[in-house]
Short mmCIF file of C-alpha atoms and ligand atoms in Angstrom, two decimals:
data_model
loop_
_atom_site.label_atom_id
_atom_site.label_comp_id
_atom_site.label_asym_id
_atom_site.label_seq_id
_atom_site.Cartn_x
_atom_site.Cartn_y
_atom_site.Cartn_z
CA MET U 1 174.06 -7.02 138.97
CA THR U 2 175.43 -6.59 135.30
CA GLN U 3 178.60 -4.86 134.90
CA PRO U 4 178.97 -1.25 133.20
CA GLN U 5 179.99 -1.80 129.86
CA ASN U 6 183.11 0.15 128.88
CA THR U 7 186.12 0.88 130.82
CA THR U 8 187.19 3.62 128.40
CA SER U 9 185.31 6.88 127.59
CA GLU U 10 183.91 5.64 124.75
CA LEU U 11 180.07 5.34 124.10
CA PRO U 12 178.66 2.04 124.83
CA VAL U 13 177.33 0.24 121.58
CA VAL U 14 174.16 -0.74 123.17
CA PRO U 15 172.01 1.56 124.58
CA GLN U 16 171.13 0.09 127.92
CA SER U 17 169.58 2.19 130.91
CA TYR U 18 171.26 1.22 134.37
CA TRP U 19 167.79 0.73 135.92
CA LEU U 20 167.07 -1.76 133.34
CA ALA U 21 170.75 -3.52 133.46
CA SER U 22 170.79 -3.43 137.52
CA THR U 23 167.25 -5.05 138.00
CA GLU U 24 165.88 -8.49 137.17
CA ILE U 25 161.95 -8.24 136.26
CA SER U 26 159.48 -11.04 136.92
CA ASP U 27 157.86 -12.74 133.35
CA PHE U 28 154.31 -13.08 133.30
CA PRO U 29 152.18 -15.12 130.99
CA ALA U 30 150.28 -13.56 127.70
CA LEU U 31 146.55 -13.70 128.02
CA SER U 32 144.95 -16.69 126.56
CA GLU U 33 141.40 -16.66 127.16
CA ASP U 34 138.61 -14.23 127.83
CA ILE U 35 138.65 -12.83 131.30
CA HIS U 36 136.25 -10.62 133.84
CA THR U 37 137.83 -8.59 136.53
CA GLU U 38 136.62 -5.11 138.24
CA VAL U 39 139.28 -2.93 136.75
CA ALA U 40 141.31 -3.52 133.75
CA VAL U 41 144.45 -1.72 133.73
CA VAL U 42 146.58 -1.24 130.65
CA GLY U 43 149.95 -0.48 130.38
CA ALA U 44 152.37 -2.00 133.12
CA GLY U 45 154.85 1.34 133.71
CA MET U 46 155.08 3.15 137.01
CA THR U 47 151.53 4.21 136.91
CA GLY U 48 149.65 1.14 136.05
CA ILE U 49 151.69 -0.76 138.77
CA VAL U 50 150.87 1.99 141.42
CA THR U 51 147.35 2.20 140.13
CA ALA U 52 147.09 -1.81 140.66
CA TYR U 53 148.55 -1.66 143.63
CA LEU U 54 146.46 1.10 145.40
CA LEU U 55 143.17 -0.50 144.16
CA ALA U 56 144.39 -4.10 145.29
CA LYS U 57 145.07 -2.49 148.58
CA ARG U 58 141.44 -1.62 148.50
CA GLY U 59 140.54 -5.20 147.96
CA VAL U 60 139.51 -4.57 144.25
CA GLN U 61 140.03 -7.02 141.86
CA VAL U 62 142.66 -5.65 138.97
CA ALA U 63 143.95 -7.41 135.78
CA LEU U 64 147.24 -5.38 134.33
CA LEU U 65 148.17 -5.66 130.63
CA GLU U 66 150.83 -5.03 129.09
CA ALA U 67 151.98 -4.83 125.32
CA GLY U 68 155.66 -5.87 125.96
CA HIS U 69 157.68 -6.62 129.15
CA LEU U 70 156.88 -5.03 132.39
CA LEU U 71 158.77 -1.69 133.21
CA THR U 72 160.69 -1.59 129.75
CA GLY U 73 159.08 1.52 128.62
CA THR U 74 159.61 5.19 129.61
CA THR U 75 159.90 4.27 133.27
CA GLY U 76 162.84 1.88 132.91
CA HIS U 77 164.67 5.29 131.15
CA THR U 78 164.21 8.10 133.67
CA THR U 79 166.98 9.71 135.17
CA ALA U 80 164.83 9.12 138.48
CA LYS U 81 164.73 12.26 140.39
CA ILE U 82 161.25 12.38 142.65
CA THR U 83 160.74 15.74 142.73
CA ALA U 84 158.04 18.54 142.33
CA GLN U 85 160.66 20.67 140.62
CA HIS U 86 159.62 20.10 137.01
CA ASP U 87 161.73 22.49 135.50
CA LEU U 88 160.55 26.40 135.61
CA ILE U 89 156.96 26.14 135.80
CA TYR U 90 155.47 27.84 138.50
CA ASP U 91 155.82 31.17 137.62
CA GLU U 92 153.96 30.37 134.57
CA PHE U 93 151.35 28.18 135.92
CA LEU U 94 150.35 31.12 138.21
CA SER U 95 150.13 33.27 135.36
CA HIS U 96 147.89 30.86 133.15
CA PHE U 97 146.05 28.86 136.34
CA GLY U 98 146.37 31.13 139.29
CA GLU U 99 147.15 30.62 142.94
CA GLU U 100 144.87 27.87 144.20
CA GLN U 101 145.50 25.53 140.82
CA THR U 102 148.96 25.86 140.75
CA ARG U 103 149.38 25.16 144.44
CA PHE U 104 147.53 22.17 143.83
CA TYR U 105 150.09 21.09 141.09
CA TYR U 106 153.05 21.38 143.62
CA GLU U 107 151.04 19.57 146.37
CA ALA U 108 149.79 16.82 144.23
CA ASN U 109 153.19 15.99 143.32
CA ILE U 110 154.54 16.51 146.90
CA GLU U 111 151.77 13.74 148.04
CA ALA U 112 153.37 11.39 145.52
CA LEU U 113 157.23 11.84 146.88
CA GLU U 114 155.61 11.28 150.31
CA TRP U 115 153.92 8.37 149.22
CA ILE U 116 156.84 6.71 147.79
CA LYS U 117 158.98 7.54 150.75
CA GLY U 118 156.22 6.36 153.17
CA THR U 119 155.78 2.97 150.82
CA ILE U 120 159.69 2.63 150.98
CA ARG U 121 159.54 2.69 154.90
CA GLU U 122 156.53 0.39 154.92
CA HIS U 123 157.92 -2.54 152.80
CA GLY U 124 161.71 -1.82 153.87
CA ILE U 125 162.31 -1.25 150.38
CA SER U 126 166.16 -1.19 149.45
CA CYS U 127 166.38 1.14 146.52
CA GLU U 128 169.19 3.94 147.08
CA LEU U 129 166.64 6.45 148.37
CA SER U 130 168.58 9.61 149.22
CA GLU U 131 166.83 13.20 150.11
CA GLU U 132 168.35 15.42 147.61
CA ASP U 133 167.94 19.71 147.07
CA ALA U 134 166.82 20.03 143.87
CA TYR U 135 168.41 22.84 141.41
CA ILE U 136 167.58 24.92 138.50
CA TYR U 137 170.43 26.64 137.24
CA ALA U 138 170.78 29.98 135.37
CA ALA U 139 174.00 30.08 132.43
CA SER U 140 172.83 33.46 131.12
CA GLU U 141 171.21 36.75 132.65
CA ALA U 142 168.29 35.94 130.60
CA ASP U 143 167.83 32.83 132.39
CA GLN U 144 168.93 34.44 135.48
CA ALA U 145 165.89 36.75 135.12
CA LYS U 146 163.82 33.58 134.83
CA ILE U 147 165.09 32.20 137.86
CA VAL U 148 164.72 34.92 140.20
CA LYS U 149 160.72 34.97 139.09
CA GLU U 150 160.37 31.52 139.70
CA ALA U 151 161.71 31.81 143.34
CA GLU U 152 159.21 34.68 143.55
CA ALA U 153 156.63 32.03 142.70
CA TYR U 154 158.07 29.30 145.33
CA ARG U 155 157.78 32.51 148.05
CA ARG U 156 154.09 33.03 146.93
CA LEU U 157 153.27 29.29 147.04
CA GLY U 158 155.22 28.61 150.10
CA ILE U 159 157.42 26.05 148.56
CA PRO U 160 160.31 25.28 150.42
CA GLY U 161 163.06 27.03 148.36
CA SER U 162 164.48 30.22 147.44
CA TYR U 163 167.06 31.93 144.67
CA VAL U 164 170.88 30.86 145.88
CA GLU U 165 173.83 32.47 144.45
CA GLN U 166 176.30 29.81 144.88
CA ILE U 167 175.51 26.21 144.02
CA GLN U 168 178.38 23.28 143.91
CA LEU U 169 178.65 22.58 140.24
CA PRO U 170 182.17 22.94 138.81
CA TYR U 171 181.58 25.35 136.13
CA PRO U 172 180.23 29.19 136.38
CA THR U 173 176.72 29.62 136.70
CA LYS U 174 174.39 32.75 137.53
CA GLY U 175 172.38 31.51 140.52
CA ALA U 176 169.85 28.78 141.28
CA VAL U 177 166.35 28.39 142.27
CA VAL U 178 166.61 25.50 145.22
CA MET U 179 163.54 23.02 146.18
CA HIS U 180 164.52 21.37 149.52
CA HIS U 181 163.85 18.04 150.72
CA GLN U 182 163.15 16.32 147.19
CA ALA U 183 164.85 12.61 146.49
CA GLN U 184 166.41 10.20 144.00
CA TYR U 185 166.27 6.46 143.98
CA HIS U 186 166.48 3.49 141.99
CA PRO U 187 163.01 3.18 140.35
CA LEU U 188 163.02 -0.39 139.18
CA ALA U 189 164.49 -1.59 142.86
CA PHE U 190 161.18 -0.23 144.40
CA LEU U 191 158.70 -0.94 141.25
CA THR U 192 159.85 -4.69 141.25
CA VAL U 193 158.99 -4.88 145.05
CA LEU U 194 155.58 -3.57 144.32
CA VAL U 195 155.06 -6.51 141.39
CA GLU U 196 155.97 -8.69 144.25
CA GLU U 197 153.02 -7.05 145.94
CA LEU U 198 150.57 -7.25 143.09
CA LYS U 199 151.46 -11.04 142.89
CA ARG U 200 150.53 -11.42 146.48
CA ARG U 201 147.36 -9.79 146.64
CA GLY U 202 146.05 -11.96 143.32
CA VAL U 203 146.44 -9.42 140.89
CA ARG U 204 146.61 -11.03 137.45
CA ILE U 205 149.38 -9.87 135.31
CA TYR U 206 149.78 -10.47 131.23
CA GLU U 207 152.58 -9.86 129.34
CA GLN U 208 152.85 -9.76 125.36
CA THR U 209 149.11 -8.80 125.42
CA GLU U 210 148.44 -5.95 123.39
CA ALA U 211 145.15 -3.94 123.96
CA MET U 212 143.89 -2.62 121.06
CA THR U 213 140.24 -1.28 121.73
CA VAL U 214 137.51 -0.97 124.15
CA GLU U 215 134.32 -1.66 123.56
CA GLU U 216 132.31 1.14 125.45
CA GLY U 217 129.59 0.32 127.68
CA SER U 218 128.37 0.20 131.36
CA HIS U 219 131.06 -2.70 131.58
CA PRO U 220 133.71 -1.90 128.86
CA VAL U 221 135.35 -4.72 127.21
CA VAL U 222 139.35 -4.44 126.51
CA VAL U 223 140.01 -6.22 123.26
CA THR U 224 143.33 -7.60 122.74
CA ARG U 225 145.60 -7.94 119.50
CA GLN U 226 144.77 -11.74 119.59
CA GLY U 227 141.16 -11.18 120.16
CA HIS U 228 140.67 -11.90 123.86
CA LYS U 229 138.37 -9.96 125.67
CA VAL U 230 138.98 -8.50 129.34
CA HIS U 231 135.11 -7.58 130.78
CA ALA U 232 135.45 -4.95 133.40
CA LYS U 233 133.86 -2.14 135.19
CA HIS U 234 136.66 0.40 134.71
CA VAL U 235 139.55 0.57 132.29
CA VAL U 236 142.51 2.53 133.25
CA SER U 237 145.06 3.28 130.19
CA SER U 238 148.18 3.74 131.55
CA THR U 239 150.33 3.27 128.48
CA HIS U 240 152.43 5.90 127.74
CA TYR U 241 150.13 7.09 124.47
CA PRO U 242 146.69 6.57 125.47
CA PHE U 243 145.96 2.89 123.47
CA TYR U 244 142.29 4.18 123.50
CA GLY U 245 141.54 8.01 123.87
CA ALA U 246 137.29 7.64 123.54
CA GLY U 247 137.30 10.21 120.73
CA GLY U 248 139.62 12.66 122.60
CA PHE U 249 142.15 13.62 120.15
CA TYR U 250 145.22 12.98 122.11
CA PHE U 251 147.50 12.54 119.38
CA ALA U 252 146.40 16.10 118.52
CA ARG U 253 146.86 17.53 121.81
CA MET U 254 150.41 16.60 122.92
CA HIS U 255 153.88 16.20 121.65
CA PRO U 256 156.60 13.77 122.04
CA GLU U 257 159.86 14.61 122.71
CA ARG U 258 162.97 12.66 122.77
CA SER U 259 166.26 13.10 125.67
CA TYR U 260 168.87 11.22 126.52
CA ALA U 261 171.44 10.04 129.35
CA ILE U 262 174.66 8.90 130.30
CA ALA U 263 176.40 7.23 133.02
CA VAL U 264 179.80 7.90 133.84
CA LYS U 265 182.51 7.49 136.32
CA ALA U 266 184.30 10.80 136.75
CA SER U 267 187.53 12.24 137.91
CA ALA U 268 186.18 15.28 139.68
CA ALA U 269 184.26 15.03 143.03
CA LEU U 270 180.80 14.91 142.20
CA PRO U 271 177.83 17.47 143.50
CA LYS U 272 175.36 16.98 146.59
CA GLY U 273 171.96 17.28 145.03
CA MET U 274 170.32 17.13 141.57
CA TYR U 275 170.68 19.62 138.91
CA LEU U 276 168.94 21.21 135.36
CA SER U 277 169.80 23.70 133.32
CA ALA U 278 167.10 26.44 133.02
CA GLY U 279 168.05 27.18 129.58
CA ASP U 280 169.22 25.13 126.32
CA PRO U 281 171.00 23.19 125.69
CA LYS U 282 169.14 21.38 128.59
CA ARG U 283 171.54 19.47 131.23
CA SER U 284 170.48 17.46 134.10
CA LEU U 285 172.77 15.98 136.66
CA ARG U 286 172.21 13.51 139.92
CA THR U 287 174.72 10.88 140.95
CA VAL U 288 173.83 7.12 141.13
CA LYS U 289 175.59 4.23 142.80
CA VAL U 290 177.21 1.53 140.43
CA ASN U 291 178.58 -1.49 142.17
CA GLY U 292 179.14 0.51 144.85
CA GLU U 293 180.98 3.63 143.09
CA ASP U 294 179.64 7.25 142.46
CA PHE U 295 178.85 7.61 139.09
CA LEU U 296 177.22 10.68 137.45
CA ILE U 297 173.83 10.45 135.27
CA LEU U 298 174.19 13.41 132.90
CA GLY U 299 171.00 13.83 130.64
CA GLY U 300 169.27 16.59 128.20
CA GLU U 301 169.49 17.26 124.67
CA ASN U 302 165.75 17.58 124.14
CA HIS U 303 163.88 17.66 120.73
CA GLN U 304 161.05 16.66 119.33
CA THR U 305 160.94 13.23 118.19
CA GLY U 306 162.07 12.45 114.64
CA GLN U 307 163.26 16.14 114.36
CA GLY U 308 166.45 16.27 116.10
CA ILE U 309 169.79 16.01 114.53
CA CYS U 310 171.63 12.45 113.92
CA THR U 311 170.83 10.53 117.43
CA ILE U 312 174.29 9.55 118.37
CA LYS U 313 175.32 13.13 118.42
CA HIS U 314 173.31 14.14 121.21
CA TYR U 315 175.16 11.42 123.20
CA GLU U 316 178.45 12.85 121.91
CA ALA U 317 177.20 16.42 123.26
CA LEU U 318 176.79 14.98 126.84
CA GLN U 319 179.90 13.02 126.82
CA SER U 320 181.49 16.37 125.68
CA PHE U 321 179.98 18.35 128.29
CA GLY U 322 181.14 15.48 130.82
CA GLU U 323 184.50 15.52 129.95
CA GLN U 324 184.97 19.17 130.14
CA HIS U 325 183.56 19.78 133.60
CA PHE U 326 184.05 16.31 134.92
CA GLY U 327 186.36 14.38 133.48
CA ILE U 328 185.07 11.08 131.89
CA ARG U 329 186.86 8.20 133.33
CA GLU U 330 184.23 5.23 132.15
CA ILE U 331 181.10 5.26 130.38
CA GLY U 332 178.90 2.79 131.72
CA TYR U 333 175.50 3.29 130.09
CA ARG U 334 173.33 5.33 127.52
CA TRP U 335 169.42 5.23 127.05
CA SER U 336 166.97 7.87 125.64
CA ALA U 337 163.61 8.20 126.58
CA GLN U 338 160.30 9.30 124.70
CA ASP U 339 157.84 12.03 126.83
CA LEU U 340 154.78 13.75 125.86
CA ILE U 341 154.06 17.16 126.73
CA THR U 342 150.13 18.39 126.71
CA LEU U 343 149.20 21.60 125.05
CA ASP U 344 149.12 23.54 128.67
CA LYS U 345 152.15 21.18 130.23
CA LEU U 346 149.70 19.65 132.63
CA PRO U 347 149.02 16.11 132.17
CA TYR U 348 145.97 14.39 131.65
CA ILE U 349 144.86 12.33 133.99
CA GLY U 350 140.89 11.14 134.42
CA PRO U 351 138.16 9.76 132.51
CA ALA U 352 139.07 10.25 128.52
CA ALA U 353 135.91 12.03 127.53
CA SER U 354 132.93 13.10 129.51
CA ASP U 355 130.56 10.62 127.99
CA THR U 356 132.80 7.69 128.95
CA PRO U 357 133.14 7.96 132.66
CA ASN U 358 134.44 4.18 133.22
CA ILE U 359 137.81 4.59 130.92
CA PHE U 360 140.41 6.48 132.28
CA ILE U 361 143.82 7.65 131.00
CA ALA U 362 146.84 9.30 132.63
CA THR U 363 149.44 10.34 130.14
CA GLY U 364 151.34 13.81 129.27
CA TYR U 365 153.61 13.97 132.28
CA LYS U 366 156.46 16.25 130.31
CA LYS U 367 159.43 14.75 131.95
CA TRP U 368 158.77 14.48 135.51
CA GLY U 369 156.83 10.70 135.34
CA MET U 370 158.82 9.56 138.82
CA THR U 371 156.36 11.78 140.77
CA THR U 372 153.42 12.60 138.19
CA SER U 373 152.77 9.13 137.95
CA VAL U 374 152.35 8.21 141.40
CA ALA U 375 150.28 11.42 141.50
CA ALA U 376 147.95 9.83 138.82
CA ALA U 377 147.60 6.64 140.54
CA LEU U 378 146.43 8.24 143.62
CA LEU U 379 143.67 10.20 141.49
CA LEU U 380 142.65 7.27 139.49
CA ASP U 381 142.61 5.09 142.72
CA LYS U 382 140.08 7.76 144.19
CA GLN U 383 138.45 8.51 141.23
CA ILE U 384 137.46 4.60 140.64
CA SER U 385 136.92 4.20 144.30
CA GLY U 386 134.50 7.40 144.48
CA ILE U 387 136.61 9.61 146.36
CA ALA U 388 136.66 13.03 145.99
CA SER U 389 140.03 14.84 145.13
CA PRO U 390 140.74 18.68 144.74
CA TYR U 391 142.99 17.76 141.80
CA THR U 392 140.15 16.46 139.64
CA ASP U 393 139.85 19.51 137.56
CA LEU U 394 143.20 20.74 137.42
CA PHE U 395 144.42 17.30 135.41
CA ARG U 396 140.66 16.53 133.52
CA PRO U 397 141.58 15.39 130.02
CA SER U 398 138.66 17.14 128.59
CA ARG U 399 139.89 20.78 129.62
CA PHE U 400 140.93 22.93 127.30
CA HIS U 401 142.19 26.61 127.77
CA ALA U 402 141.96 29.24 125.63
CA ASP U 403 145.35 30.53 126.94
CA PRO U 404 147.77 28.52 126.56
CA SER U 405 146.11 25.77 125.09
CA LEU U 406 144.34 27.03 121.85
CA ARG U 407 147.71 28.62 120.74
CA ASN U 408 149.89 25.77 120.98
CA PHE U 409 147.19 23.73 119.57
CA ALA U 410 147.58 25.92 116.18
CA VAL U 411 151.50 25.88 116.25
CA GLU U 412 151.65 21.90 117.15
CA ASN U 413 149.12 20.97 114.17
CA ALA U 414 150.93 23.31 112.11
CA ASP U 415 154.29 21.60 112.49
CA VAL U 416 152.74 18.37 112.02
CA ALA U 417 151.25 19.80 108.47
CA LYS U 418 154.75 20.90 107.92
CA HIS U 419 156.19 17.57 108.43
CA LEU U 420 153.16 15.49 106.73
CA ILE U 421 154.18 17.98 103.36
CA GLN U 422 158.05 18.27 103.94
CA GLY U 423 158.21 14.35 103.96
CA LYS U 424 156.57 14.00 100.96
CA LEU U 425 158.41 16.26 98.92
CA GLU U 426 161.66 15.40 99.95
CA MET U 427 163.93 14.44 97.47
CA VAL U 428 165.65 11.30 98.32
CA SER U 429 168.66 9.62 96.05
CA ARG U 430 170.64 7.35 98.32
CA ASP U 431 170.51 3.78 96.98
CA PRO U 432 170.38 0.86 99.65
CA ALA U 433 173.27 -1.07 98.30
CA GLU U 434 175.84 2.18 99.75
CA LEU U 435 174.63 1.27 103.25
CA GLY U 436 177.24 -0.32 105.35
CA LYS U 437 176.70 -2.94 108.47
CA ASP U 438 174.56 -1.75 110.93
CA GLU U 439 173.82 1.40 108.95
CA GLY U 440 170.24 2.82 108.27
CA ALA U 441 169.09 5.47 106.28
CA VAL U 442 166.27 6.77 103.67
CA VAL U 443 166.69 5.61 100.44
CA ARG U 444 165.13 5.29 97.06
CA VAL U 445 163.61 1.86 95.92
CA ASN U 446 161.72 1.42 92.85
CA GLY U 447 161.78 5.48 92.28
CA LYS U 448 160.01 5.62 95.91
CA ARG U 449 161.21 6.79 99.49
CA ALA U 450 161.47 3.59 101.75
CA GLY U 451 163.65 2.97 104.78
CA ALA U 452 166.87 0.68 104.73
CA TYR U 453 168.92 -0.98 107.60
CA ARG U 454 171.51 -3.25 107.12
CA ASP U 455 171.74 -5.42 110.43
CA SER U 456 175.25 -6.62 111.57
CA HIS U 457 175.11 -9.85 109.37
CA GLY U 458 174.85 -8.15 105.88
CA GLN U 459 171.18 -8.51 105.68
CA LEU U 460 169.04 -5.54 104.46
CA HIS U 461 165.49 -4.67 106.15
CA LEU U 462 163.33 -2.35 103.86
CA VAL U 463 160.44 -0.74 105.21
CA ASP U 464 157.62 1.89 103.73
CA THR U 465 158.36 5.13 105.61
CA THR U 466 154.92 6.23 105.67
CA CYS U 467 153.70 6.13 109.11
CA THR U 468 150.69 3.74 109.57
CA HIS U 469 148.95 6.33 111.66
CA MET U 470 148.22 9.53 109.70
CA GLY U 471 150.85 8.94 106.95
CA CYS U 472 153.59 11.23 108.05
CA GLU U 473 157.10 10.31 106.91
CA VAL U 474 159.24 8.46 109.33
CA GLU U 475 162.72 9.33 109.88
CA TRP U 476 165.61 6.68 110.74
CA ASN U 477 167.37 7.03 114.36
CA ASP U 478 170.75 5.76 114.06
CA GLY U 479 171.06 5.64 118.09
CA GLU U 480 168.14 3.45 118.92
CA ARG U 481 167.80 1.66 115.32
CA THR U 482 164.28 2.85 115.19
CA TRP U 483 162.33 4.41 112.69
CA ASP U 484 160.49 7.76 114.45
CA CYS U 485 157.43 9.93 113.35
CA PRO U 486 158.02 13.70 113.64
CA CYS U 487 154.50 14.28 113.54
CA HIS U 488 152.91 12.28 116.83
CA GLY U 489 155.80 10.37 117.98
CA SER U 490 154.83 6.90 116.72
CA ARG U 491 158.11 4.72 116.97
CA TYR U 492 158.95 1.50 114.82
CA SER U 493 161.72 -1.19 114.65
CA TYR U 494 163.89 -1.35 111.87
CA GLN U 495 161.89 -4.20 110.89
CA GLY U 496 158.75 -2.10 111.25
CA GLU U 497 157.13 -3.35 114.09
CA VAL U 498 155.23 -0.83 116.53
CA LEU U 499 157.44 0.00 119.29
CA GLU U 500 155.42 3.34 120.65
CA GLY U 501 152.03 4.65 119.66
CA PRO U 502 150.00 6.23 118.94
CA ALA U 503 150.36 4.02 115.43
CA LYS U 504 149.02 0.47 116.29
CA LYS U 505 149.94 -1.04 112.44
CA PRO U 506 153.38 -2.06 111.94
CA LEU U 507 155.24 -0.21 108.86
CA ALA U 508 154.77 -1.96 105.59
CA THR U 509 157.76 -3.99 104.64
CA ILE U 510 159.15 -4.21 101.41
CA ARG U 511 159.92 -7.67 99.79
CA GLU U 512 161.85 -6.67 97.31
CA ALA U 513 164.61 -6.42 99.96
CA SER U 514 166.54 -9.57 98.80
CA LYS U 515 167.09 -8.55 95.33
CA VAL U 516 168.60 -5.09 96.05
FE1 FES H 601 150.70 10.36 113.51
FE2 FES H 601 152.84 9.20 112.69
S1 FES H 601 151.47 10.48 111.60
S2 FES H 601 152.73 9.38 114.66
#
């Protein structure tokens, strides 16, 4: 296991999640020929791996394709709470969707939690599973009123939990709503065992194999960047952002948010349970064992991608919160994640469009992918196998509720339009020659806006900051050294390569770099 990086309370320079640092993940070859299979699953995070596992267990032939390396996307950058307590949602969902659909949401996620526990037992997986109560706590009277309403929603829905006055946190709160019998674990210790199961069951796994599009039809064909074809009966897009939306305009029906986490060794005693603040700034807490020692994972600082303050300040805010309330002795790891939020806060799971019944998507988990990804896999497995599920309508990707979807559609797309225009009008005067080593910024080159990063060897990398998706202007993310788009969340490396869609093409590089 990798040792924690710091013995002081300095932030680690390299952002690395504890889960990835402590797990060895097998390598797989790239696809180098055309193949035929029954189901092509595109995207090897938690949704893709569990979907492939469930189908393979039924005897279905599966090929699993991953653009990068297995498990290094959002699944590797979670806080790994396995819970149906997804922030304050049940009171809100009751008012939007009614009692039956809201209960379905809870039950789908509890089934996912139980499936994870059952699979851990079945394979005897050692992944630090522990049952925990989950709390959302109030820090103000306004939040307390929301907590009380959420507890009332729990009562109506029969969710085991209630309002509680006292919790274990070492700072004053105004009560909390607790959901009993939830869990936490090490997600990659769990999923790497499932990957071994996939191998054992003959699932073909390909890495560095980016799916670009689907040729629709009764036997859809996935086409990769290298031009190879995967002929299938069914295609599942379990990429974070659907790699193929079948005309569903998913980029306009979701918005991306980033959040941050640090894993620290604290001086104070750590609380039992998993915690989330009801209000802003968001604070998420849980414990984890690192080399046998108790660490605290502190998360939060959510903001829309490309629209936050200087990234490192988000980590510093978590650090200062940790120092104030727990006394930090060591910061082992820091990492960030990107999540997609749909118009009505429910995930999109099912056929990508009504006229493409054999092309499925699963996305928009808000920040709760540990349970929702498994709920998605359980539903997709049923839908592909022709088994009815009570959750089909609730998660149907083509749904569009007048309230709240229509209102949120208008708000989100007005925000995109604002950023599209704002980025073009912004006056930039900075000269790339001013950049120090390991520094990036938006600069002016040949009279035009450009993105510049000077690496630790002093080499300057210049890119065109126009996002290749729909033309918004990307912003520098100094915590991850990436270019992030404020419109739909595409992310690029400092050299312009696509790290996260919906963009598919890299940022143009500016070749005059060597002259600057
Ligand atoms: Fe859509 Fe950049 S314009 S992600």
